[in-house]
Coordinates of C-alpha atoms in Angstrom, one line a residue:
Chain A
M1 CA -24.3 28.9 -21.1
L2 CA -21.2 26.8 -20.9
I3 CA -21.3 26.2 -24.8
K4 CA -22.1 29.7 -25.4
N5 CA -19.1 30.9 -23.3
N6 CA -16.8 28.6 -25.0
I7 CA -17.9 29.6 -28.4
L8 CA -17.3 33.3 -27.6
S9 CA -13.9 32.6 -26.3
L10 CA -12.7 31.3 -29.5
P11 CA -10.4 33.4 -31.6
L12 CA -11.9 35.2 -34.7
L13 CA -11.6 33.5 -37.9
D14 CA -8.3 34.1 -39.9
K15 CA -8.7 36.7 -42.7
R16 CA -7.2 34.6 -45.0
I17 CA -10.2 32.3 -45.0
K18 CA -12.2 35.1 -46.4
K19 CA -9.4 35.8 -48.8
I20 CA -9.7 32.3 -50.1
I21 CA -13.3 32.2 -50.1
T22 CA -13.4 35.4 -52.3
L23 CA -11.1 33.8 -54.7
K24 CA -13.2 30.7 -54.9
I25 CA -16.3 32.7 -55.4
N26 CA -15.0 35.2 -58.1
K27 CA -14.1 31.9 -60.1
E28 CA -11.2 34.0 -61.5
Y29 CA -8.8 31.0 -60.8
D30 CA -6.3 33.4 -59.5
T31 CA -3.8 30.8 -58.6
K32 CA -0.8 33.2 -58.1
K33 CA -2.9 34.8 -55.0
L34 CA -3.7 31.4 -53.6
L35 CA -0.1 30.2 -53.7
E36 CA 0.9 33.3 -52.1
I37 CA -1.3 32.5 -49.1
I38 CA -0.1 29.1 -49.2
N39 CA 3.6 29.5 -49.3
A40 CA 3.7 31.9 -46.6
D41 CA 2.3 29.4 -44.1
S42 CA 4.4 26.1 -43.7
S43 CA 0.9 24.4 -42.3
L44 CA -0.8 25.1 -45.5
R45 CA 2.0 24.2 -47.6
V46 CA 2.6 20.8 -45.9
R47 CA -1.1 19.8 -45.8
L48 CA -1.4 20.1 -49.3
L49 CA 1.9 18.1 -50.0
F50 CA 1.0 15.5 -47.5
L51 CA -2.2 14.8 -49.2
A52 CA -0.6 15.0 -52.7
N53 CA 1.8 12.2 -51.7
K54 CA -0.7 9.9 -49.8
S55 CA -1.4 6.7 -51.4
F56 CA -5.0 7.4 -51.5
F57 CA -4.6 9.7 -54.3
S58 CA -2.0 7.7 -56.3
F59 CA 0.0 10.3 -58.0
P60 CA 2.8 8.6 -59.8
N61 CA 5.7 10.9 -58.9
Y62 CA 6.4 12.6 -55.6
I63 CA 4.9 16.0 -55.4
Q64 CA 7.4 18.4 -53.9
S65 CA 6.1 21.9 -54.7
S66 CA 2.6 23.5 -53.7
S67 CA 2.2 24.9 -57.1
K68 CA 2.6 21.2 -58.6
A69 CA -0.1 20.2 -56.2
L70 CA -2.5 23.2 -57.0
S71 CA -2.2 22.3 -60.8
L72 CA -3.1 18.5 -60.0
Y73 CA -6.0 19.2 -57.5
G74 CA -7.3 22.4 -59.1
M75 CA -8.2 25.7 -57.5
N76 CA -11.7 24.7 -55.9
F77 CA -10.2 21.6 -54.1
T78 CA -7.0 23.3 -52.8
S79 CA -9.0 26.4 -51.7
S80 CA -11.1 24.0 -49.6
I81 CA -8.3 22.2 -48.1
C82 CA -6.5 25.5 -47.0
I83 CA -9.7 26.7 -45.5
I84 CA -10.1 23.4 -43.2
E85 CA -6.4 23.6 -42.5
L86 CA -6.6 27.3 -41.3
I87 CA -9.9 26.4 -39.1
L88 CA -8.0 23.6 -37.8
N89 CA -5.4 25.8 -36.9
T90 CA -7.6 28.2 -35.2
I91 CA -9.6 26.2 -32.9
K92 CA -7.9 23.6 -30.3
F93 CA -8.2 20.2 -31.7
D94 CA -9.9 18.4 -28.8
L95 CA -11.5 14.7 -29.3
R96 CA -10.4 13.5 -26.1
A97 CA -13.8 12.8 -24.8
Y98 CA -14.4 10.7 -28.0
S99 CA -11.1 8.7 -27.6
F100 CA -9.9 10.1 -31.2
S101 CA -6.5 11.6 -31.6
Y102 CA -5.6 14.0 -34.3
E103 CA -3.8 11.8 -36.4
K104 CA -6.6 9.3 -36.4
Y105 CA -9.2 11.8 -37.0
L106 CA -7.3 13.1 -40.1
Y107 CA -6.8 9.7 -41.5
L108 CA -10.7 9.1 -41.0
F109 CA -11.4 12.2 -42.6
D110 CA -9.0 11.7 -45.6
F111 CA -10.1 8.2 -46.2
T112 CA -14.0 9.0 -45.9
Y113 CA -13.4 11.7 -48.5
K114 CA -11.8 9.2 -51.0
I115 CA -14.7 6.9 -50.5
I116 CA -17.3 9.8 -50.9
N117 CA -15.4 11.2 -53.9
E118 CA -15.6 7.4 -55.6
F119 CA -19.2 7.3 -54.8
I120 CA -20.4 10.6 -56.2
D121 CA -21.1 10.5 -60.0
E122 CA -18.3 12.2 -62.0
K123 CA -21.0 14.6 -63.5
D124 CA -21.7 15.9 -60.0
I125 CA -18.6 18.1 -59.7
D126 CA -20.5 20.8 -57.9
L127 CA -21.7 18.5 -55.3
K128 CA -18.1 17.1 -54.8
E129 CA -16.6 20.6 -54.5
K130 CA -19.6 21.7 -51.9
L131 CA -19.1 18.7 -49.9
L132 CA -15.7 19.1 -48.6
I133 CA -15.7 22.0 -46.2
P134 CA -19.0 21.1 -44.5
M135 CA -17.8 17.3 -44.1
F136 CA -14.9 18.7 -42.1
L137 CA -16.5 21.7 -40.3
Y138 CA -19.7 19.7 -39.1
D139 CA -17.5 18.0 -36.3
I140 CA -15.8 21.3 -34.9
G141 CA -18.6 21.4 -32.4
K142 CA -17.2 18.1 -30.9
F143 CA -14.1 20.2 -29.8
I144 CA -16.3 22.3 -27.6
F145 CA -18.1 19.0 -26.0
S146 CA -14.7 17.4 -25.3
K147 CA -13.6 20.7 -23.6
I148 CA -16.5 21.1 -21.6
V149 CA -16.6 17.3 -20.5
Y150 CA -12.8 17.6 -19.2
E151 CA -13.6 21.2 -17.6
Q152 CA -16.4 19.5 -15.6
K153 CA -14.3 16.5 -15.0
E154 CA -17.0 14.2 -16.6
E155 CA -14.8 12.3 -18.6
K156 CA -15.1 8.9 -17.3
V157 CA -18.8 9.4 -17.0
F158 CA -19.0 10.5 -20.8
K159 CA -16.8 8.1 -22.1
D160 CA -18.5 5.1 -20.4
K161 CA -21.6 6.3 -22.1
F162 CA -20.2 7.3 -25.4
I163 CA -18.7 3.8 -25.9
E164 CA -21.9 2.4 -25.6
C165 CA -23.9 4.5 -27.8
K166 CA -25.0 3.5 -31.3
N167 CA -26.1 6.9 -32.5
V168 CA -23.8 9.8 -31.6
L169 CA -26.3 12.5 -32.6
N170 CA -29.1 11.2 -30.2
F171 CA -26.4 10.6 -27.4
E172 CA -25.1 14.1 -27.8
K173 CA -28.6 15.5 -27.7
S174 CA -29.5 13.4 -24.5
Y175 CA -26.1 14.7 -22.7
F176 CA -25.7 18.2 -23.9
S177 CA -29.4 19.0 -25.4
Y178 CA -27.8 20.0 -28.4
S179 CA -26.0 18.0 -31.2
S180 CA -22.4 18.8 -32.1
Y181 CA -23.6 19.9 -35.7
E182 CA -25.9 22.5 -34.4
V183 CA -23.0 23.7 -32.2
S184 CA -20.7 23.7 -35.3
A185 CA -23.4 25.8 -37.0
Y186 CA -23.2 28.3 -34.2
I187 CA -19.6 28.5 -34.3
L188 CA -19.7 29.4 -38.1
K189 CA -22.4 31.9 -37.2
Y190 CA -20.0 33.6 -34.5
W191 CA -17.3 33.7 -37.3
N192 CA -19.6 34.9 -39.8
F193 CA -18.2 32.4 -42.0
D194 CA -20.9 31.5 -44.8
K195 CA -24.5 31.3 -44.3
E196 CA -25.3 28.4 -46.7
I197 CA -22.6 26.3 -45.1
E198 CA -24.0 27.1 -41.6
D199 CA -27.6 26.0 -42.8
I200 CA -26.2 22.8 -44.3
I201 CA -24.3 21.7 -41.2
Y202 CA -27.3 22.8 -38.9
Y203 CA -29.6 20.5 -40.8
V204 CA -27.6 17.3 -40.7
S205 CA -29.4 16.9 -37.3
N206 CA -32.7 17.0 -39.1
P207 CA -32.2 16.4 -42.8
S208 CA -36.0 16.1 -43.4
L209 CA -36.4 19.9 -42.2
A210 CA -33.8 21.2 -44.8
K211 CA -35.3 23.2 -47.6
D212 CA -31.9 23.8 -49.7
N213 CA -29.1 21.7 -50.5
K214 CA -31.1 18.4 -49.7
K215 CA -28.9 15.9 -51.5
L216 CA -25.7 17.5 -49.8
I217 CA -27.2 17.3 -46.2
Y218 CA -28.3 13.7 -47.0
L219 CA -24.9 12.8 -47.9
L220 CA -23.5 14.3 -45.0
D221 CA -26.1 12.1 -43.0
I222 CA -24.8 9.1 -44.4
I223 CA -21.0 10.1 -43.9
Q224 CA -21.7 10.9 -40.2
S225 CA -23.2 7.3 -39.9
L226 CA -20.2 5.7 -41.5
T227 CA -17.8 7.7 -39.5
N228 CA -19.6 7.3 -36.1
L229 CA -16.8 8.3 -33.7
S230 CA -17.8 5.6 -31.2
M231 CA -17.2 3.0 -33.9
P232 CA -16.2 4.3 -37.5
Y233 CA -16.7 1.9 -40.2
S234 CA -18.0 -0.9 -38.0
H235 CA -20.4 -3.4 -39.4
H236 CA -23.2 -1.6 -37.7
S237 CA -22.0 2.0 -38.8
I238 CA -21.7 0.8 -42.4
N239 CA -25.1 -1.0 -42.2
E240 CA -26.7 2.2 -41.0
A241 CA -25.1 4.3 -43.7
L242 CA -26.3 1.8 -46.5
I243 CA -29.9 2.0 -45.2
K244 CA -29.8 5.8 -45.2
T245 CA -28.2 5.6 -48.9
R246 CA -31.3 3.5 -50.1
L247 CA -33.7 5.7 -48.2
Y248 CA -32.3 8.9 -49.7
G249 CA -32.4 7.4 -53.1
F250 CA -28.8 6.9 -53.7
D251 CA -26.9 3.9 -55.4
W252 CA -26.4 1.9 -51.9
K253 CA -25.0 -0.9 -53.9
K254 CA -22.3 1.1 -55.3
L255 CA -21.4 2.5 -51.8
E256 CA -21.2 -1.1 -50.4
K257 CA -18.8 -1.9 -53.2
I258 CA -16.7 1.2 -52.7
I259 CA -16.5 0.3 -49.0
K260 CA -15.5 -3.3 -49.4
S261 CA -12.7 -2.4 -51.7
N262 CA -11.4 -0.4 -49.0
K263 CA -11.2 -3.1 -46.4
N264 CA -7.4 -2.4 -45.8
N265 CA -7.6 1.2 -45.1
I266 CA -10.4 0.4 -42.7
R267 CA -8.0 -2.2 -40.9
I268 CA -5.4 0.6 -40.7
L269 CA -8.1 2.8 -39.3
H270 CA -9.2 0.5 -36.6
G271 CA -5.5 -0.1 -35.8
K272 CA -4.9 3.4 -35.0
S273 CA -5.1 4.8 -31.4
Chain B
M1 CA 33.2 89.7 -43.1
E2 CA 33.0 85.9 -43.8
N3 CA 33.9 85.3 -40.2
H4 CA 31.2 87.3 -38.8
E5 CA 28.5 85.3 -40.8
Y6 CA 30.0 82.1 -39.2
F7 CA 30.1 83.6 -35.8
T8 CA 26.3 84.4 -36.2
K9 CA 25.6 81.0 -37.6
L10 CA 27.7 79.6 -34.7
K11 CA 25.9 81.7 -32.1
S12 CA 22.5 80.3 -33.0
L13 CA 23.6 76.7 -33.2
C14 CA 25.1 76.9 -29.6
S15 CA 22.3 79.0 -28.0
S16 CA 20.6 75.9 -26.5
Y17 CA 23.7 73.9 -25.5
S18 CA 26.2 73.8 -22.5
V19 CA 29.8 73.3 -22.8
L20 CA 32.4 72.2 -20.0
F21 CA 35.9 73.7 -20.6
V22 CA 38.7 71.9 -18.6
D23 CA 42.2 73.4 -18.4
D24 CA 44.8 73.7 -15.7
N25 CA 45.9 77.1 -17.1
L26 CA 42.8 78.9 -17.4
H27 CA 44.2 82.3 -16.8
Y28 CA 45.8 81.8 -20.0
H29 CA 42.7 81.4 -21.7
N30 CA 40.5 84.2 -21.1
E31 CA 39.7 85.0 -24.6
V32 CA 38.7 81.4 -25.0
I33 CA 36.4 81.7 -21.8
K34 CA 34.8 84.9 -23.1
F35 CA 34.2 83.2 -26.5
L36 CA 32.5 80.4 -24.9
N37 CA 30.4 82.5 -22.4
I38 CA 29.0 84.6 -25.5
L39 CA 28.1 81.6 -27.5
F40 CA 26.8 78.8 -25.1
K41 CA 23.7 78.7 -22.9
N42 CA 25.8 77.7 -20.0
T43 CA 29.8 77.5 -19.6
F44 CA 31.2 75.1 -16.9
I45 CA 34.8 75.7 -16.0
A46 CA 37.2 72.9 -14.4
N47 CA 41.0 73.0 -13.5
D48 CA 41.7 69.3 -14.0
G49 CA 40.3 66.0 -15.0
V50 CA 39.0 65.1 -11.6
E51 CA 36.9 68.1 -11.4
G52 CA 35.9 68.0 -14.9
L53 CA 34.5 64.6 -14.3
K54 CA 32.7 65.7 -11.2
L55 CA 30.9 68.4 -13.0
Y56 CA 30.2 66.4 -16.1
K57 CA 28.1 64.0 -13.7
K58 CA 26.4 66.7 -12.1
E59 CA 25.6 69.1 -14.9
K60 CA 23.7 68.7 -18.3
I61 CA 26.7 68.9 -20.6
D62 CA 26.6 68.7 -24.6
L63 CA 30.2 69.5 -25.5
I64 CA 33.8 69.3 -23.9
L65 CA 36.7 71.5 -24.4
T66 CA 39.8 70.2 -22.7
G67 CA 43.5 70.4 -22.4
L68 CA 45.5 67.1 -21.9
N69 CA 48.2 67.5 -19.4
M70 CA 46.5 68.4 -16.2
P71 CA 47.3 67.4 -12.7
N72 CA 45.2 64.8 -10.6
M73 CA 43.6 63.5 -13.7
N74 CA 44.9 64.1 -17.3
G75 CA 42.5 64.9 -20.4
H76 CA 42.9 61.5 -21.8
D77 CA 41.8 59.8 -18.5
M78 CA 39.0 62.1 -18.0
I79 CA 37.6 61.6 -21.7
R80 CA 37.9 58.0 -21.1
E81 CA 35.9 57.9 -17.9
I82 CA 33.1 60.3 -19.5
K83 CA 32.9 58.2 -22.7
K84 CA 32.0 55.3 -20.4
I85 CA 28.7 57.3 -19.4
S86 CA 28.1 58.9 -22.8
P87 CA 30.0 57.2 -25.7
D88 CA 28.5 59.7 -28.1
I89 CA 29.4 63.0 -26.4
E90 CA 31.4 65.6 -28.7
V91 CA 34.9 66.3 -27.5
L92 CA 37.5 68.9 -28.6
I93 CA 41.1 68.9 -27.4
L94 CA 42.9 72.1 -26.9
S95 CA 46.4 70.8 -27.7
S96 CA 50.1 72.0 -27.8
H97 CA 52.7 70.6 -30.1
R98 CA 54.4 68.7 -27.2
D99 CA 50.9 66.7 -26.7
S100 CA 51.0 64.7 -30.0
M101 CA 51.4 61.1 -28.4
T102 CA 48.7 62.0 -26.0
L103 CA 46.4 63.4 -28.7
L104 CA 47.0 60.4 -30.8
S105 CA 45.7 58.2 -27.9
C106 CA 42.7 60.4 -27.6
I107 CA 41.8 59.9 -31.1
H108 CA 41.5 56.3 -30.3
L109 CA 38.9 57.3 -27.6
G110 CA 36.7 59.1 -30.4
I111 CA 37.3 62.9 -30.2
S112 CA 35.5 65.2 -32.7
D113 CA 38.5 67.6 -33.4
F114 CA 41.4 69.4 -31.9
I115 CA 42.4 73.1 -31.6
S116 CA 46.2 73.9 -31.5
K117 CA 47.6 76.1 -28.7
P118 CA 47.5 79.1 -28.5
A119 CA 43.9 79.0 -29.4
D120 CA 43.0 81.2 -32.5
I121 CA 39.4 82.4 -32.4
N122 CA 38.8 82.4 -36.0
K123 CA 40.0 78.9 -36.2
M124 CA 37.9 77.9 -33.2
I125 CA 34.6 79.5 -34.8
I126 CA 35.2 76.9 -38.1
I127 CA 36.0 73.8 -35.8
F128 CA 33.2 74.7 -33.6
L129 CA 30.7 75.0 -36.5
K130 CA 31.7 71.8 -37.9
V131 CA 31.2 70.1 -34.6
L132 CA 27.9 71.9 -33.7
S133 CA 26.3 71.3 -37.0
N134 CA 27.1 67.7 -36.7
M135 CA 25.6 67.7 -33.0
K136 CA 22.2 69.2 -34.6
R137 CA 22.3 66.6 -37.2
K138 CA 22.6 63.7 -34.9
S139 CA 19.9 65.1 -32.4
E140 CA 17.5 65.6 -35.6
V141 CA 17.9 61.9 -36.4
C142 CA 17.3 60.8 -32.8
R143 CA 14.2 62.8 -32.8
Q144 CA 13.0 61.4 -36.1
I145 CA 13.6 57.8 -34.5
K146 CA 11.6 59.0 -31.3
L147 CA 8.8 60.3 -33.7
K148 CA 8.8 57.0 -35.5
D149 CA 8.6 54.9 -32.6
E150 CA 5.8 57.2 -31.2
K151 CA 4.1 56.7 -34.5
N152 CA 4.5 53.0 -34.3
E153 CA 2.9 52.9 -30.7
E154 CA 0.1 55.0 -32.0
I155 CA -0.5 52.6 -35.0
L156 CA -0.7 49.8 -32.6
S157 CA -3.3 51.8 -30.5
F158 CA -5.3 52.6 -33.5
L159 CA -5.2 48.7 -34.8
Y160 CA -6.3 47.9 -31.1
E161 CA -9.2 50.7 -31.2
N162 CA -10.2 49.6 -34.8
S163 CA -10.2 46.0 -34.2
M164 CA -8.0 45.5 -36.9
S165 CA -5.6 42.5 -37.0
I166 CA -1.7 42.4 -37.0
D167 CA 0.3 39.4 -38.3
I168 CA 2.2 37.1 -35.8
I169 CA 5.1 35.1 -37.0
N170 CA 7.0 32.1 -35.2
Y171 CA 9.3 29.5 -36.2
Y172 CA 9.9 25.9 -35.3
K173 CA 13.2 24.4 -36.6
G174 CA 12.9 26.5 -39.7
L175 CA 9.1 26.0 -40.2
V176 CA 7.3 29.4 -40.6
F177 CA 3.9 29.9 -38.6
R178 CA 2.1 33.1 -39.6
S179 CA -1.2 34.1 -38.9
A180 CA -3.6 37.1 -37.9
A181 CA -3.9 38.1 -34.3
Y182 CA -6.1 40.5 -32.5
I183 CA -5.0 42.9 -30.1
K184 CA -6.9 42.9 -26.7
E185 CA -4.9 45.4 -24.7
V186 CA -1.7 47.5 -25.6
N187 CA 0.7 49.7 -23.5
E188 CA 4.2 51.0 -23.5
E189 CA 5.7 47.8 -22.3
S190 CA 3.5 44.9 -23.5
I191 CA 0.9 43.7 -25.8
K192 CA -2.0 41.2 -25.5
L193 CA -3.1 39.5 -28.3
K194 CA -5.8 36.9 -29.2
V195 CA -4.3 34.3 -31.5
N196 CA -5.3 31.1 -33.0
H197 CA -4.6 27.7 -31.4
L198 CA -1.5 26.6 -33.6
Q199 CA 0.1 30.1 -33.4
L200 CA -0.4 29.9 -29.7
L201 CA 1.6 26.6 -29.3
A202 CA 4.2 27.9 -31.6
C203 CA 4.7 30.8 -29.4
K204 CA 4.8 29.1 -26.2
N205 CA 7.5 26.7 -27.8
E206 CA 9.5 29.5 -29.1
K207 CA 8.8 32.2 -26.4
L208 CA 9.2 34.9 -28.7
A209 CA 7.1 36.3 -31.7
V210 CA 7.5 38.6 -34.5
L211 CA 4.4 41.1 -35.3
D212 CA 4.2 42.6 -38.7
S213 CA 1.6 45.0 -39.9
S214 CA 1.4 46.6 -43.2
L215 CA 0.7 50.0 -41.5
I216 CA 4.1 49.9 -39.9
G217 CA 7.5 49.8 -41.9
E218 CA 9.4 47.8 -39.2
N219 CA 8.3 44.5 -37.3
I220 CA 8.3 44.3 -33.7
S221 CA 10.4 41.5 -32.0
C222 CA 8.7 40.5 -28.7
S223 CA 9.3 37.9 -26.1
L224 CA 6.4 35.7 -24.5
I225 CA 5.3 36.8 -20.8
S226 CA 2.4 34.4 -20.6
S227 CA -0.1 32.5 -22.5
N228 CA -3.7 31.3 -21.6
E229 CA -4.7 28.5 -23.8
E230 CA -8.3 28.5 -22.7
E231 CA -9.1 32.1 -24.0
Y232 CA -6.5 31.7 -26.8
E233 CA -4.5 34.8 -25.6
I234 CA -0.8 35.6 -25.3
L235 CA 0.8 38.4 -23.6
L236 CA 4.1 39.7 -25.3
K237 CA 6.7 42.2 -24.0
K238 CA 8.0 44.6 -26.8
E239 CA 11.7 44.2 -27.4
T240 CA 12.6 45.9 -30.7
F241 CA 11.5 47.4 -33.9
F242 CA 13.6 46.2 -36.9
Y243 CA 13.6 46.0 -40.6
P244 CA 12.8 42.6 -41.7
K245 CA 14.9 40.8 -44.5
L246 CA 12.5 40.0 -47.4
K247 CA 11.4 36.5 -46.9
N248 CA 9.8 34.1 -49.4
Y249 CA 9.6 30.4 -49.7
S250 CA 12.8 29.8 -51.5
D251 CA 14.5 31.1 -48.4
L252 CA 13.0 28.3 -46.2
I253 CA 16.0 27.2 -44.1
L254 CA 15.0 24.1 -42.1
E255 CA 17.1 22.2 -39.4
T256 CA 17.8 18.8 -40.5
N257 CA 17.2 15.4 -39.2
Q258 CA 19.8 12.8 -38.3
D259 CA 19.7 11.1 -41.7
V260 CA 21.4 13.7 -43.3
K261 CA 24.9 12.9 -44.0
A262 CA 27.9 14.9 -45.5
Y263 CA 31.8 15.1 -46.1
F264 CA 34.2 17.2 -47.7
K265 CA 37.8 16.5 -48.5
I266 CA 41.1 18.1 -47.2
N267 CA 43.6 15.2 -47.9
K268 CA 41.1 12.9 -46.5
K269 CA 37.5 12.6 -46.1
I270 CA 36.2 14.8 -43.1
F271 CA 32.4 14.0 -42.1
C272 CA 30.6 16.9 -40.8
K273 CA 27.0 17.6 -39.3
I274 CA 24.6 19.6 -41.5
N275 CA 22.6 22.2 -39.2
K276 CA 20.4 23.7 -41.7
I277 CA 19.8 23.7 -45.2
S278 CA 18.0 25.7 -47.9
K279 CA 17.9 25.7 -51.6
K280 CA 20.5 28.5 -51.5
E281 CA 22.8 27.9 -48.4
I282 CA 24.1 24.9 -46.1
S283 CA 25.2 25.4 -42.6
F284 CA 27.5 22.6 -41.0
S285 CA 29.9 22.0 -38.0
F286 CA 33.0 19.8 -37.7
D287 CA 35.8 19.3 -35.5
E288 CA 37.8 22.4 -35.5
S289 CA 41.2 20.6 -35.8
N290 CA 40.4 19.9 -39.2
C291 CA 39.5 23.5 -40.3
D292 CA 41.8 24.7 -42.7
I293 CA 39.2 26.5 -44.6
K294 CA 39.0 30.1 -45.3
K295 CA 36.2 32.5 -46.3
H296 CA 35.5 32.7 -50.0
D297 CA 37.3 29.3 -50.4
E298 CA 35.5 27.2 -53.1
M299 CA 34.2 23.8 -51.5
E300 CA 32.9 20.6 -52.8
L301 CA 30.6 19.0 -50.3
Y302 CA 29.3 15.5 -50.5
L303 CA 25.7 15.5 -49.3
F304 CA 23.4 12.6 -48.7
L305 CA 19.8 13.6 -48.1
D306 CA 17.8 10.2 -47.8
N307 CA 15.8 10.7 -51.1
E308 CA 14.6 7.1 -51.7
E309 CA 15.5 7.3 -55.5
N310 CA 19.0 8.3 -55.0
D311 CA 21.1 6.7 -52.3
N312 CA 24.3 8.1 -53.4
Y313 CA 26.1 11.3 -52.0
Q314 CA 25.6 14.3 -54.4
K315 CA 28.5 16.6 -55.0
V316 CA 27.5 20.3 -54.1
H317 CA 29.6 23.3 -55.5
S318 CA 29.7 26.0 -53.2
I319 CA 31.6 28.9 -51.8
V320 CA 32.3 29.5 -48.4
Y321 CA 30.5 32.5 -46.9
K322 CA 31.1 32.6 -43.1
I323 CA 33.2 30.5 -40.8
T324 CA 32.9 30.6 -36.8
K325 CA 34.8 28.8 -34.3
E326 CA 33.5 27.9 -30.8
N327 CA 34.4 25.5 -28.3
N328 CA 36.6 23.4 -30.4
I329 CA 33.6 23.2 -33.1
C330 CA 34.0 24.9 -36.6
K331 CA 30.7 26.3 -38.0
I332 CA 30.5 27.1 -41.7
I333 CA 28.0 28.4 -43.9
L334 CA 28.2 27.9 -47.6
L335 CA 26.4 29.6 -50.5
L336 CA 25.5 26.9 -53.0
K337 CA 26.6 27.6 -56.8
K338 CA 23.5 27.3 -59.1
D339 CA 22.7 23.8 -60.2
K340 CA 19.3 22.6 -61.2
N341 CA 19.8 19.2 -60.3
I342 CA 21.1 20.0 -56.6
E343 CA 18.5 22.5 -56.2
E344 CA 15.7 19.8 -57.1
Y345 CA 17.6 17.5 -54.9
I346 CA 17.5 19.7 -51.9
E347 CA 13.7 20.9 -52.7
K348 CA 12.7 17.3 -52.4
Y349 CA 14.3 16.8 -49.1
L350 CA 13.0 20.2 -47.8
S351 CA 9.2 19.4 -48.8
K352 CA 9.4 15.9 -47.0
R353 CA 11.4 17.4 -43.9
E354 CA 8.7 20.3 -43.7
V355 CA 6.1 17.5 -43.5
S356 CA 7.9 15.6 -40.8
L357 CA 8.7 18.9 -38.9
L358 CA 5.0 19.9 -38.7
K359 CA 4.1 16.3 -37.7
E360 CA 6.6 16.5 -35.2
F361 CA 5.4 19.8 -33.8
K362 CA 1.8 18.8 -33.8
N363 CA 2.7 15.4 -32.1
E364 CA 4.4 17.2 -29.4
F365 CA 2.0 20.0 -28.7
L366 CA -1.4 19.1 -30.0
V367 CA -3.7 16.9 -27.7

């Protein structure tokens, strides 16, 4: 009931999200319309420029206009970033119960996308493009959980148990009877966002039950092991992710190599509060 | 029979209005009084300024015809007092040749016209026709404005009843936050909206918001009454409707950070504080005692914006657009002359500054 009430109290989805989704689906590559949406909102423009100038992506010169960033990233990636940013703006970011700050979370997300982007084959452009939105959205259920924990004044109990858990999914199910991915799917359903993405996120909790988009769901399952909020990119998390990679038929050695080559970024992540 | 036509037209204009006639020699003006009684719905008569003012406060009066030299309170003082109550009231002076100096001082108060004594009815018809036509035009404009306000209110109700969104705009040091909001409740005074979280924070910080709907020509400026973060709701008080300037990205004007330095030269270097900057204008301030600058002066401003590749001051050619002085500080707004290099220099700063401002905002207000 608490979860349902919290979902119902959420703001409705920003109408610009639907506009951007339509631009993506139409494949007309109407960059002018997308730029209009971006330039009318500082948060969209800033997010794009911030990413474009981050050392992860290594563009040689400083990118100072959103049109330049769009031409470098392409329509699909830029649209996805905008959708994610608009959703982040809609719902109150709250990972207090998971002891994760906004800055640390964004760093984790950006860094993980870089890793997965390198991991997925160049030929699999469709998979890369489809991955971005669910990769972010599947965690928004945690904002609701964190809010409930604080409303019920259970933060100490929750945090003490959370810090010891090795599997966030199982921990959430035992604490709330739902995983945060299921709650994320319910939020998207409330927003009438996109049925396909709703289903992808829903089945991250039970990848074996998925009928469509299996490859994408397996990847998300690997990512949720890697980015386990109680100990992201820890020895245990990386190990679990590599086991799943092998199980799902991906090249686990390639993933291991990529993670090893990003040791510095992992160190930075662990250093953040 | 031209005058008869004018008279007929004047009678139709006057029929719904009331007039106040003030003069200390009313028995000399029987013709004027008869004239007014025929034309107007109500004619009120007073012997001096005191009586005239009293009547004005008591009755609903649309037009005043008054002499100047009167006992107790003269015409000039009466008009001044009445104008304090109703600045737009139409006033006609009935004046003689001797009153020319007083008449001049009344013009400064804002009178509509004057009629020379002894009053000639034909001339009065023409003058009254001019004034009454003007009054009718003004009241039609007010009626249209009121209709538009009512129409705007109706549109807000329409948006609410049909669960349609309205855009809400906030600012943080020049950053623009804009998103869709949904009306939860609307009445004459206030409007309750469901907004996204970022907008709620921006609104809480600014304590103001602007509402913009494509269905309404004007924007609505509102002040924040209260907010409910749990429910993502804000309650706004409607303040004014206004026509917005067209805004696009190239108009982004941001508050600067402390690393920005600038100076100009008048005999010596005068360092100044840059307050705001865009690709088209710069606003800065400095000690007033150094202010020997005039509007439209050409100015060379040496600007340092802390861009990594360039640690020198850049010379910016500009024109002084606005100067204000307050508490020994001189504030100037410069319009920049077109220069591709300077534009790029400033654009690079603006894009970095936008990033840092948004980070600052989120660090301050987000959990």
